[in-house]
mmCIF file of C-alpha atoms in Angstrom:
data_model
loop_
_atom_site.group_PDB
_atom_site.id
_atom_site.type_symbol
_atom_site.label_atom_id
_atom_site.label_comp_id
_atom_site.label_asym_id
_atom_site.label_seq_id
_atom_site.Cartn_x
_atom_site.Cartn_y
_atom_site.Cartn_z
ATOM 1 C CA MET A 1 -13.902 10.171 25.729
ATOM 2 C CA ASN A 2 -13.371 6.605 24.826
ATOM 3 C CA VAL A 3 -11.769 4.869 27.891
ATOM 4 C CA PRO A 4 -12.100 1.132 28.045
ATOM 5 C CA VAL A 5 -11.017 -0.745 31.852
ATOM 6 C CA ARG A 6 -7.759 -1.800 32.128
ATOM 7 C CA ALA A 7 -5.822 -3.480 35.096
ATOM 8 C CA PRO A 8 -4.116 -1.102 37.279
ATOM 9 C CA LEU A 9 -0.378 -0.058 36.846
ATOM 10 C CA ASP A 10 1.330 0.275 40.097
ATOM 11 C CA GLY A 11 -1.929 1.325 41.920
ATOM 12 C CA VAL A 12 -3.080 3.397 38.730
ATOM 13 C CA SER A 13 -5.131 2.562 36.107
ATOM 14 C CA VAL A 14 -3.833 2.981 32.592
ATOM 15 C CA ALA A 15 -6.479 2.744 29.761
ATOM 16 C CA PRO A 16 -6.172 3.817 25.947
ATOM 17 C CA ALA A 17 -8.261 6.788 25.473
ATOM 18 C CA THR A 18 -9.187 9.298 22.896
ATOM 19 C CA LEU A 19 -9.821 12.783 23.187
ATOM 20 C CA GLY A 20 -10.248 15.241 20.275
ATOM 21 C CA GLY A 21 -9.815 12.522 17.760
ATOM 22 C CA ILE A 22 -5.927 12.168 19.216
ATOM 23 C CA VAL A 23 -5.396 8.912 20.749
ATOM 24 C CA GLY A 24 -3.574 8.438 23.850
ATOM 25 C CA GLU A 25 -3.668 7.019 27.353
ATOM 26 C CA TRP A 26 -5.752 7.891 30.376
ATOM 27 C CA LEU A 27 -4.165 7.386 34.055
ATOM 28 C CA GLU A 28 -5.698 7.948 37.164
ATOM 29 C CA SER A 29 -5.910 6.577 40.656
ATOM 30 C CA PRO A 30 -8.703 4.001 41.317
ATOM 31 C CA GLY A 31 -11.509 4.242 43.946
ATOM 32 C CA ARG A 32 -11.283 8.174 44.512
ATOM 33 C CA PRO A 33 -12.385 10.896 41.827
ATOM 34 C CA PRO A 34 -9.372 13.014 40.540
ATOM 35 C CA LYS A 35 -9.299 16.465 41.972
ATOM 36 C CA ALA A 36 -8.172 17.851 38.639
ATOM 37 C CA SER A 37 -7.243 16.864 35.216
ATOM 38 C CA LEU A 38 -3.670 17.196 33.683
ATOM 39 C CA LEU A 39 -2.784 17.033 29.907
ATOM 40 C CA TYR A 40 1.012 15.386 29.935
ATOM 41 C CA LEU A 41 2.750 16.283 26.944
ATOM 42 C CA HIS A 42 6.197 13.748 26.579
ATOM 43 C CA GLY A 43 9.787 14.582 25.412
ATOM 44 C CA GLY A 44 11.678 12.849 23.166
ATOM 45 C CA GLY A 45 13.020 15.802 20.490
ATOM 46 C CA TYR A 46 9.616 15.810 18.707
ATOM 47 C CA ILE A 47 10.917 12.637 16.614
ATOM 48 C CA ALA A 48 10.850 9.611 19.534
ATOM 49 C CA CYS A 49 8.779 8.482 22.734
ATOM 50 C CA SER A 50 5.403 8.025 23.511
ATOM 51 C CA PRO A 51 2.846 7.997 26.457
ATOM 52 C CA ARG A 52 4.186 4.647 27.384
ATOM 53 C CA THR A 53 7.949 5.697 27.803
ATOM 54 C CA HIS A 54 6.783 8.129 29.858
ATOM 55 C CA ARG A 55 4.684 6.251 32.166
ATOM 56 C CA ALA A 56 6.850 6.912 35.248
ATOM 57 C CA VAL A 57 5.703 10.211 35.334
ATOM 58 C CA THR A 58 2.340 10.079 34.386
ATOM 59 C CA THR A 59 1.436 7.540 36.859
ATOM 60 C CA ALA A 60 3.102 9.591 39.676
ATOM 61 C CA PHE A 61 0.894 12.634 38.812
ATOM 62 C CA ALA A 62 -2.460 10.150 38.749
ATOM 63 C CA HIS A 63 -1.059 8.993 42.293
ATOM 64 C CA ALA A 64 -1.260 12.780 43.286
ATOM 65 C CA GLY A 65 -4.945 12.702 42.459
ATOM 66 C CA TYR A 66 -4.692 14.211 39.090
ATOM 67 C CA GLY A 67 -6.746 12.628 36.108
ATOM 68 C CA THR A 68 -4.158 12.316 33.331
ATOM 69 C CA PHE A 69 -4.115 12.411 29.792
ATOM 70 C CA ALA A 70 -0.884 11.674 27.746
ATOM 71 C CA PRO A 71 -1.587 12.053 23.870
ATOM 72 C CA ASP A 72 0.171 10.228 21.313
ATOM 73 C CA TYR A 73 1.214 13.125 19.365
ATOM 74 C CA ARG A 74 2.520 12.765 15.922
ATOM 75 C CA LEU A 75 6.069 12.431 15.422
ATOM 76 C CA ALA A 76 8.859 14.373 13.054
ATOM 77 C CA PRO A 77 10.091 13.639 10.514
ATOM 78 C CA GLU A 78 7.293 11.850 9.193
ATOM 79 C CA HIS A 79 5.153 14.263 10.461
ATOM 80 C CA PRO A 80 7.049 17.736 10.971
ATOM 81 C CA PHE A 81 5.863 21.137 12.408
ATOM 82 C CA PRO A 82 2.947 21.883 13.071
ATOM 83 C CA ALA A 83 1.884 18.460 13.498
ATOM 84 C CA ALA A 84 2.694 17.607 17.050
ATOM 85 C CA LEU A 85 1.018 21.013 18.096
ATOM 86 C CA GLU A 86 -2.091 20.422 16.448
ATOM 87 C CA ASP A 87 -2.434 17.225 17.969
ATOM 88 C CA ALA A 88 -1.835 19.003 21.113
ATOM 89 C CA LEU A 89 -4.333 21.675 20.668
ATOM 90 C CA ALA A 90 -6.860 18.829 19.667
ATOM 91 C CA ALA A 91 -6.461 17.042 23.069
ATOM 92 C CA TYR A 92 -6.222 20.158 24.916
ATOM 93 C CA ARG A 93 -9.774 21.608 23.709
ATOM 94 C CA ALA A 94 -11.316 18.258 24.134
ATOM 95 C CA LEU A 95 -10.203 17.972 27.667
ATOM 96 C CA LEU A 96 -11.024 21.612 28.174
ATOM 97 C CA ASP A 97 -14.244 20.999 27.226
ATOM 98 C CA ARG A 98 -14.889 17.710 29.352
ATOM 99 C CA THR A 99 -13.623 19.440 32.592
ATOM 100 C CA ARG A 100 -14.689 22.967 32.627
ATOM 101 C CA PRO A 101 -15.306 24.846 34.993
ATOM 102 C CA ARG A 102 -12.925 22.627 36.929
ATOM 103 C CA PRO A 103 -9.481 23.305 36.891
ATOM 104 C CA LEU A 104 -7.056 21.776 34.003
ATOM 105 C CA PHE A 105 -3.388 21.764 34.291
ATOM 106 C CA VAL A 106 -0.704 21.220 31.801
ATOM 107 C CA ALA A 107 2.633 19.416 31.784
ATOM 108 C CA GLY A 108 5.668 18.246 29.699
ATOM 109 C CA ASP A 109 9.189 17.309 29.778
ATOM 110 C CA SER A 110 12.064 18.500 27.340
ATOM 111 C CA ALA A 111 10.364 18.878 23.712
ATOM 112 C CA GLY A 112 6.986 18.167 25.415
ATOM 113 C CA GLY A 113 7.808 20.746 27.984
ATOM 114 C CA GLY A 114 8.383 23.524 24.615
ATOM 115 C CA LEU A 115 5.191 22.216 23.126
ATOM 116 C CA SER A 116 3.215 22.706 26.526
ATOM 117 C CA LEU A 117 4.062 26.277 26.379
ATOM 118 C CA ALA A 118 3.632 26.466 22.405
ATOM 119 C CA LEU A 119 0.234 25.010 23.116
ATOM 120 C CA LEU A 120 -0.461 28.274 25.602
ATOM 121 C CA LEU A 121 0.685 30.555 22.950
ATOM 122 C CA ALA A 122 -1.463 28.894 20.462
ATOM 123 C CA ALA A 123 -4.949 28.526 22.654
ATOM 124 C CA ARG A 124 -4.513 32.202 23.419
ATOM 125 C CA GLU A 125 -4.211 33.323 19.613
ATOM 126 C CA ARG A 126 -7.415 31.196 19.489
ATOM 127 C CA GLY A 127 -9.286 32.871 22.454
ATOM 128 C CA TRP A 128 -9.678 29.738 24.284
ATOM 129 C CA PRO A 129 -9.528 29.524 28.002
ATOM 130 C CA LEU A 130 -5.898 28.690 29.327
ATOM 131 C CA PRO A 131 -4.789 26.101 31.675
ATOM 132 C CA THR A 132 -4.859 27.312 35.470
ATOM 133 C CA ALA A 133 -1.095 26.707 35.864
ATOM 134 C CA VAL A 134 1.798 24.569 33.996
ATOM 135 C CA ALA A 135 4.832 22.556 34.693
ATOM 136 C CA LEU A 136 8.128 22.296 32.481
ATOM 137 C CA PHE A 137 10.779 19.790 33.129
ATOM 138 C CA SER A 138 13.747 20.774 31.284
ATOM 139 C CA PRO A 139 11.730 22.345 28.506
ATOM 140 C CA LEU A 140 13.204 23.056 24.800
ATOM 141 C CA THR A 141 12.044 26.395 24.182
ATOM 142 C CA ASP A 142 14.685 27.762 21.246
ATOM 143 C CA LEU A 143 15.266 25.543 18.346
ATOM 144 C CA VAL A 144 17.494 28.253 16.859
ATOM 145 C CA VAL A 145 19.583 26.643 19.819
ATOM 146 C CA THR A 146 21.524 29.844 20.658
ATOM 147 C CA GLY A 147 21.538 29.355 24.530
ATOM 148 C CA ASP A 148 25.079 29.536 25.862
ATOM 149 C CA SER A 149 24.967 26.529 28.143
ATOM 150 C CA ILE A 150 24.288 24.599 25.029
ATOM 151 C CA ARG A 151 28.180 24.849 24.581
ATOM 152 C CA GLN A 152 29.077 25.496 28.134
ATOM 153 C CA ASN A 153 27.436 22.093 29.440
ATOM 154 C CA ALA A 154 28.453 19.999 26.246
ATOM 155 C CA ALA A 155 30.756 17.946 28.091
ATOM 156 C CA ARG A 156 28.854 17.851 31.307
ATOM 157 C CA CYS A 157 25.211 16.928 29.997
ATOM 158 C CA ALA A 158 24.322 13.183 29.770
ATOM 159 C CA MET A 159 21.872 13.979 27.108
ATOM 160 C CA PHE A 160 22.736 16.421 24.328
ATOM 161 C CA VAL A 161 25.453 17.876 22.455
ATOM 162 C CA PRO A 162 24.830 20.957 20.170
ATOM 163 C CA GLN A 163 24.964 18.722 17.013
ATOM 164 C CA VAL A 164 22.120 16.583 18.299
ATOM 165 C CA LEU A 165 19.932 19.533 19.291
ATOM 166 C CA GLU A 166 20.578 21.258 15.767
ATOM 167 C CA ARG A 167 19.433 17.888 14.266
ATOM 168 C CA VAL A 168 16.215 17.488 16.005
ATOM 169 C CA ALA A 169 15.421 21.200 15.256
ATOM 170 C CA GLN A 170 16.067 20.538 11.662
ATOM 171 C CA LEU A 171 13.777 17.238 11.742
ATOM 172 C CA TYR A 172 10.925 18.710 13.356
ATOM 173 C CA LEU A 173 10.943 22.311 11.190
ATOM 174 C CA GLY A 174 11.885 21.056 7.911
ATOM 175 C CA ARG A 175 12.061 24.139 6.269
ATOM 176 C CA ARG A 176 10.206 26.275 8.750
ATOM 177 C CA ASP A 177 11.373 29.317 10.370
ATOM 178 C CA PRO A 178 13.073 28.327 13.786
ATOM 179 C CA TYR A 179 12.173 31.566 15.193
ATOM 180 C CA ASP A 180 8.383 31.040 15.032
ATOM 181 C CA PRO A 181 7.029 31.297 18.190
ATOM 182 C CA LEU A 182 4.969 28.344 18.043
ATOM 183 C CA ALA A 183 7.904 26.401 17.615
ATOM 184 C CA SER A 184 10.217 28.196 19.644
ATOM 185 C CA PRO A 185 8.350 29.594 22.342
ATOM 186 C CA LEU A 186 10.953 31.531 23.791
ATOM 187 C CA TYR A 187 10.578 34.342 21.089
ATOM 188 C CA GLY A 188 6.784 34.597 21.634
ATOM 189 C CA ASP A 189 4.863 36.977 23.570
ATOM 190 C CA LEU A 190 4.679 35.637 26.753
ATOM 191 C CA ARG A 191 2.318 38.373 28.391
ATOM 192 C CA GLY A 192 -0.958 36.969 30.227
ATOM 193 C CA LEU A 193 0.495 33.278 30.695
ATOM 194 C CA PRO A 194 -0.824 31.076 33.451
ATOM 195 C CA PRO A 195 1.870 30.455 36.512
ATOM 196 C CA LEU A 196 4.373 28.394 35.120
ATOM 197 C CA LEU A 197 7.010 26.196 37.225
ATOM 198 C CA ILE A 198 10.435 25.211 35.457
ATOM 199 C CA HIS A 199 12.584 22.732 36.637
ATOM 200 C CA VAL A 200 15.936 22.252 34.893
ATOM 201 C CA GLY A 201 19.445 20.621 35.871
ATOM 202 C CA ARG A 202 22.275 22.629 36.440
ATOM 203 C CA ASP A 203 24.512 20.975 33.911
ATOM 204 C CA GLU A 204 21.904 20.361 31.301
ATOM 205 C CA THR A 205 22.609 21.940 27.722
ATOM 206 C CA LEU A 206 19.087 23.128 27.717
ATOM 207 C CA LEU A 207 19.687 25.187 31.009
ATOM 208 C CA ASP A 208 19.400 28.558 29.190
ATOM 209 C CA ASP A 209 16.556 27.338 27.400
ATOM 210 C CA SER A 210 14.734 27.549 31.296
ATOM 211 C CA VAL A 211 16.920 30.776 32.374
ATOM 212 C CA ARG A 212 16.176 32.957 29.584
ATOM 213 C CA LEU A 213 12.448 31.574 29.285
ATOM 214 C CA ALA A 214 12.053 32.415 32.948
ATOM 215 C CA GLN A 215 13.479 35.904 32.693
ATOM 216 C CA ARG A 216 11.335 36.625 29.747
ATOM 217 C CA VAL A 217 8.114 35.728 31.424
ATOM 218 C CA ARG A 218 9.089 37.874 34.464
ATOM 219 C CA ALA A 219 9.680 40.750 31.925
ATOM 220 C CA ALA A 220 6.155 40.241 30.782
ATOM 221 C CA ALA A 221 4.831 40.624 34.478
ATOM 222 C CA GLY A 222 4.202 36.795 34.705
ATOM 223 C CA THR A 223 4.284 34.547 37.225
ATOM 224 C CA VAL A 224 7.042 32.020 37.351
ATOM 225 C CA GLU A 225 8.675 29.651 39.724
ATOM 226 C CA LEU A 226 12.359 28.342 38.301
ATOM 227 C CA GLU A 227 14.489 26.074 40.354
ATOM 228 C CA ILE A 228 17.775 25.228 39.153
ATOM 229 C CA TRP A 229 18.920 21.429 40.472
ATOM 230 C CA PRO A 230 22.249 19.980 40.983
ATOM 231 C CA ALA A 231 23.752 17.051 39.568
ATOM 232 C CA VAL A 232 20.928 15.585 37.847
ATOM 233 C CA PRO A 233 20.212 14.533 34.499
ATOM 234 C CA HIS A 234 18.070 15.807 31.613
ATOM 235 C CA ALA A 235 14.660 15.265 32.481
ATOM 236 C CA TRP A 236 15.515 13.145 35.550
ATOM 237 C CA GLN A 237 11.880 13.103 36.545
ATOM 238 C CA LEU A 238 11.556 10.006 34.521
ATOM 239 C CA PHE A 239 13.795 8.180 36.608
ATOM 240 C CA HIS A 240 12.077 8.989 39.935
ATOM 241 C CA PRO A 241 11.781 5.206 41.018
ATOM 242 C CA TRP A 242 15.308 5.200 41.384
ATOM 243 C CA ILE A 243 16.600 8.705 42.133
ATOM 244 C CA PRO A 244 15.106 10.827 45.218
ATOM 245 C CA GLU A 245 15.569 13.846 43.426
ATOM 246 C CA GLY A 246 12.924 12.670 40.538
ATOM 247 C CA ARG A 247 10.462 12.177 43.464
ATOM 248 C CA ARG A 248 11.064 15.432 45.057
ATOM 249 C CA SER A 249 10.380 17.307 41.765
ATOM 250 C CA LEU A 250 7.285 15.449 41.046
ATOM 251 C CA ALA A 251 6.204 16.328 44.506
ATOM 252 C CA ALA A 252 6.755 19.755 44.067
ATOM 253 C CA ALA A 253 4.635 19.704 40.583
ATOM 254 C CA ALA A 254 1.860 18.459 42.314
ATOM 255 C CA THR A 255 2.026 20.451 45.359
ATOM 256 C CA PHE A 256 2.677 23.703 42.932
ATOM 257 C CA PHE A 257 -0.769 22.643 41.197
ATOM 258 C CA ASP A 258 -2.411 21.605 44.574
ATOM 259 C CA THR A 259 -1.614 25.595 45.186
ATOM 260 C CA TYR A 260 -4.137 26.692 42.281
ATOM 261 C CA LEU A 261 -7.008 24.285 42.656
ATOM 262 C CA HIS A 262 -9.210 26.529 44.037
ATOM 263 C CA GLY A 263 -8.388 29.758 42.737
ATOM 264 C CA SER A 264 -5.209 30.835 44.677
#
């Protein structure tokens, strides 16, 4: 991994890095070795954003002691499904090889949350070791766009209305099947996944993407913690410098990871 030295950002060093041929950012807290590594997959509907737009989240994990790699994965419509997943897999495999046998964690928000879950299914298909635990913030898990909350919360959600979600799915998928579990992991085989933490807002159109995911993981005898937060916007963790709910959510995710650091 190529990590040139850069000046700290809010007490965290941020450097360009390349893992598995995928460029991105490596963040860690200077002066102390990371207690574990984290792969963070940013949101943006598979069509927007980058590691830079999500530094508020990745710096928080670095402050918590997690060396964090945020890949700049390819975006649709120029690079439709499965390009983002291929890039996430390449970064994950390289980070896995670099960190074993130490714990490795995965987290993501919105589309990055759905991509994190798809990564688990694809890694399992390949026979790769799965991460120690995973945190998902308002994950987009159903590109068929069938959740009841998509319409029930359309007037309350500050981010998405049904037409936007349908357009995002169209741009990402092209002519691919929206029921493909690697695009819509809600429809995948959810057995044998690592422990999941899911945070979602009560008023989000994507609420049911999280609720149904938790139900199906539990039905598959998996371990999942679902927390539904009142009065927060979509992916509110991005706004933690300004809202306490964002700070509490990120602190809870770091504590969740800490629980599994030593094989608990």
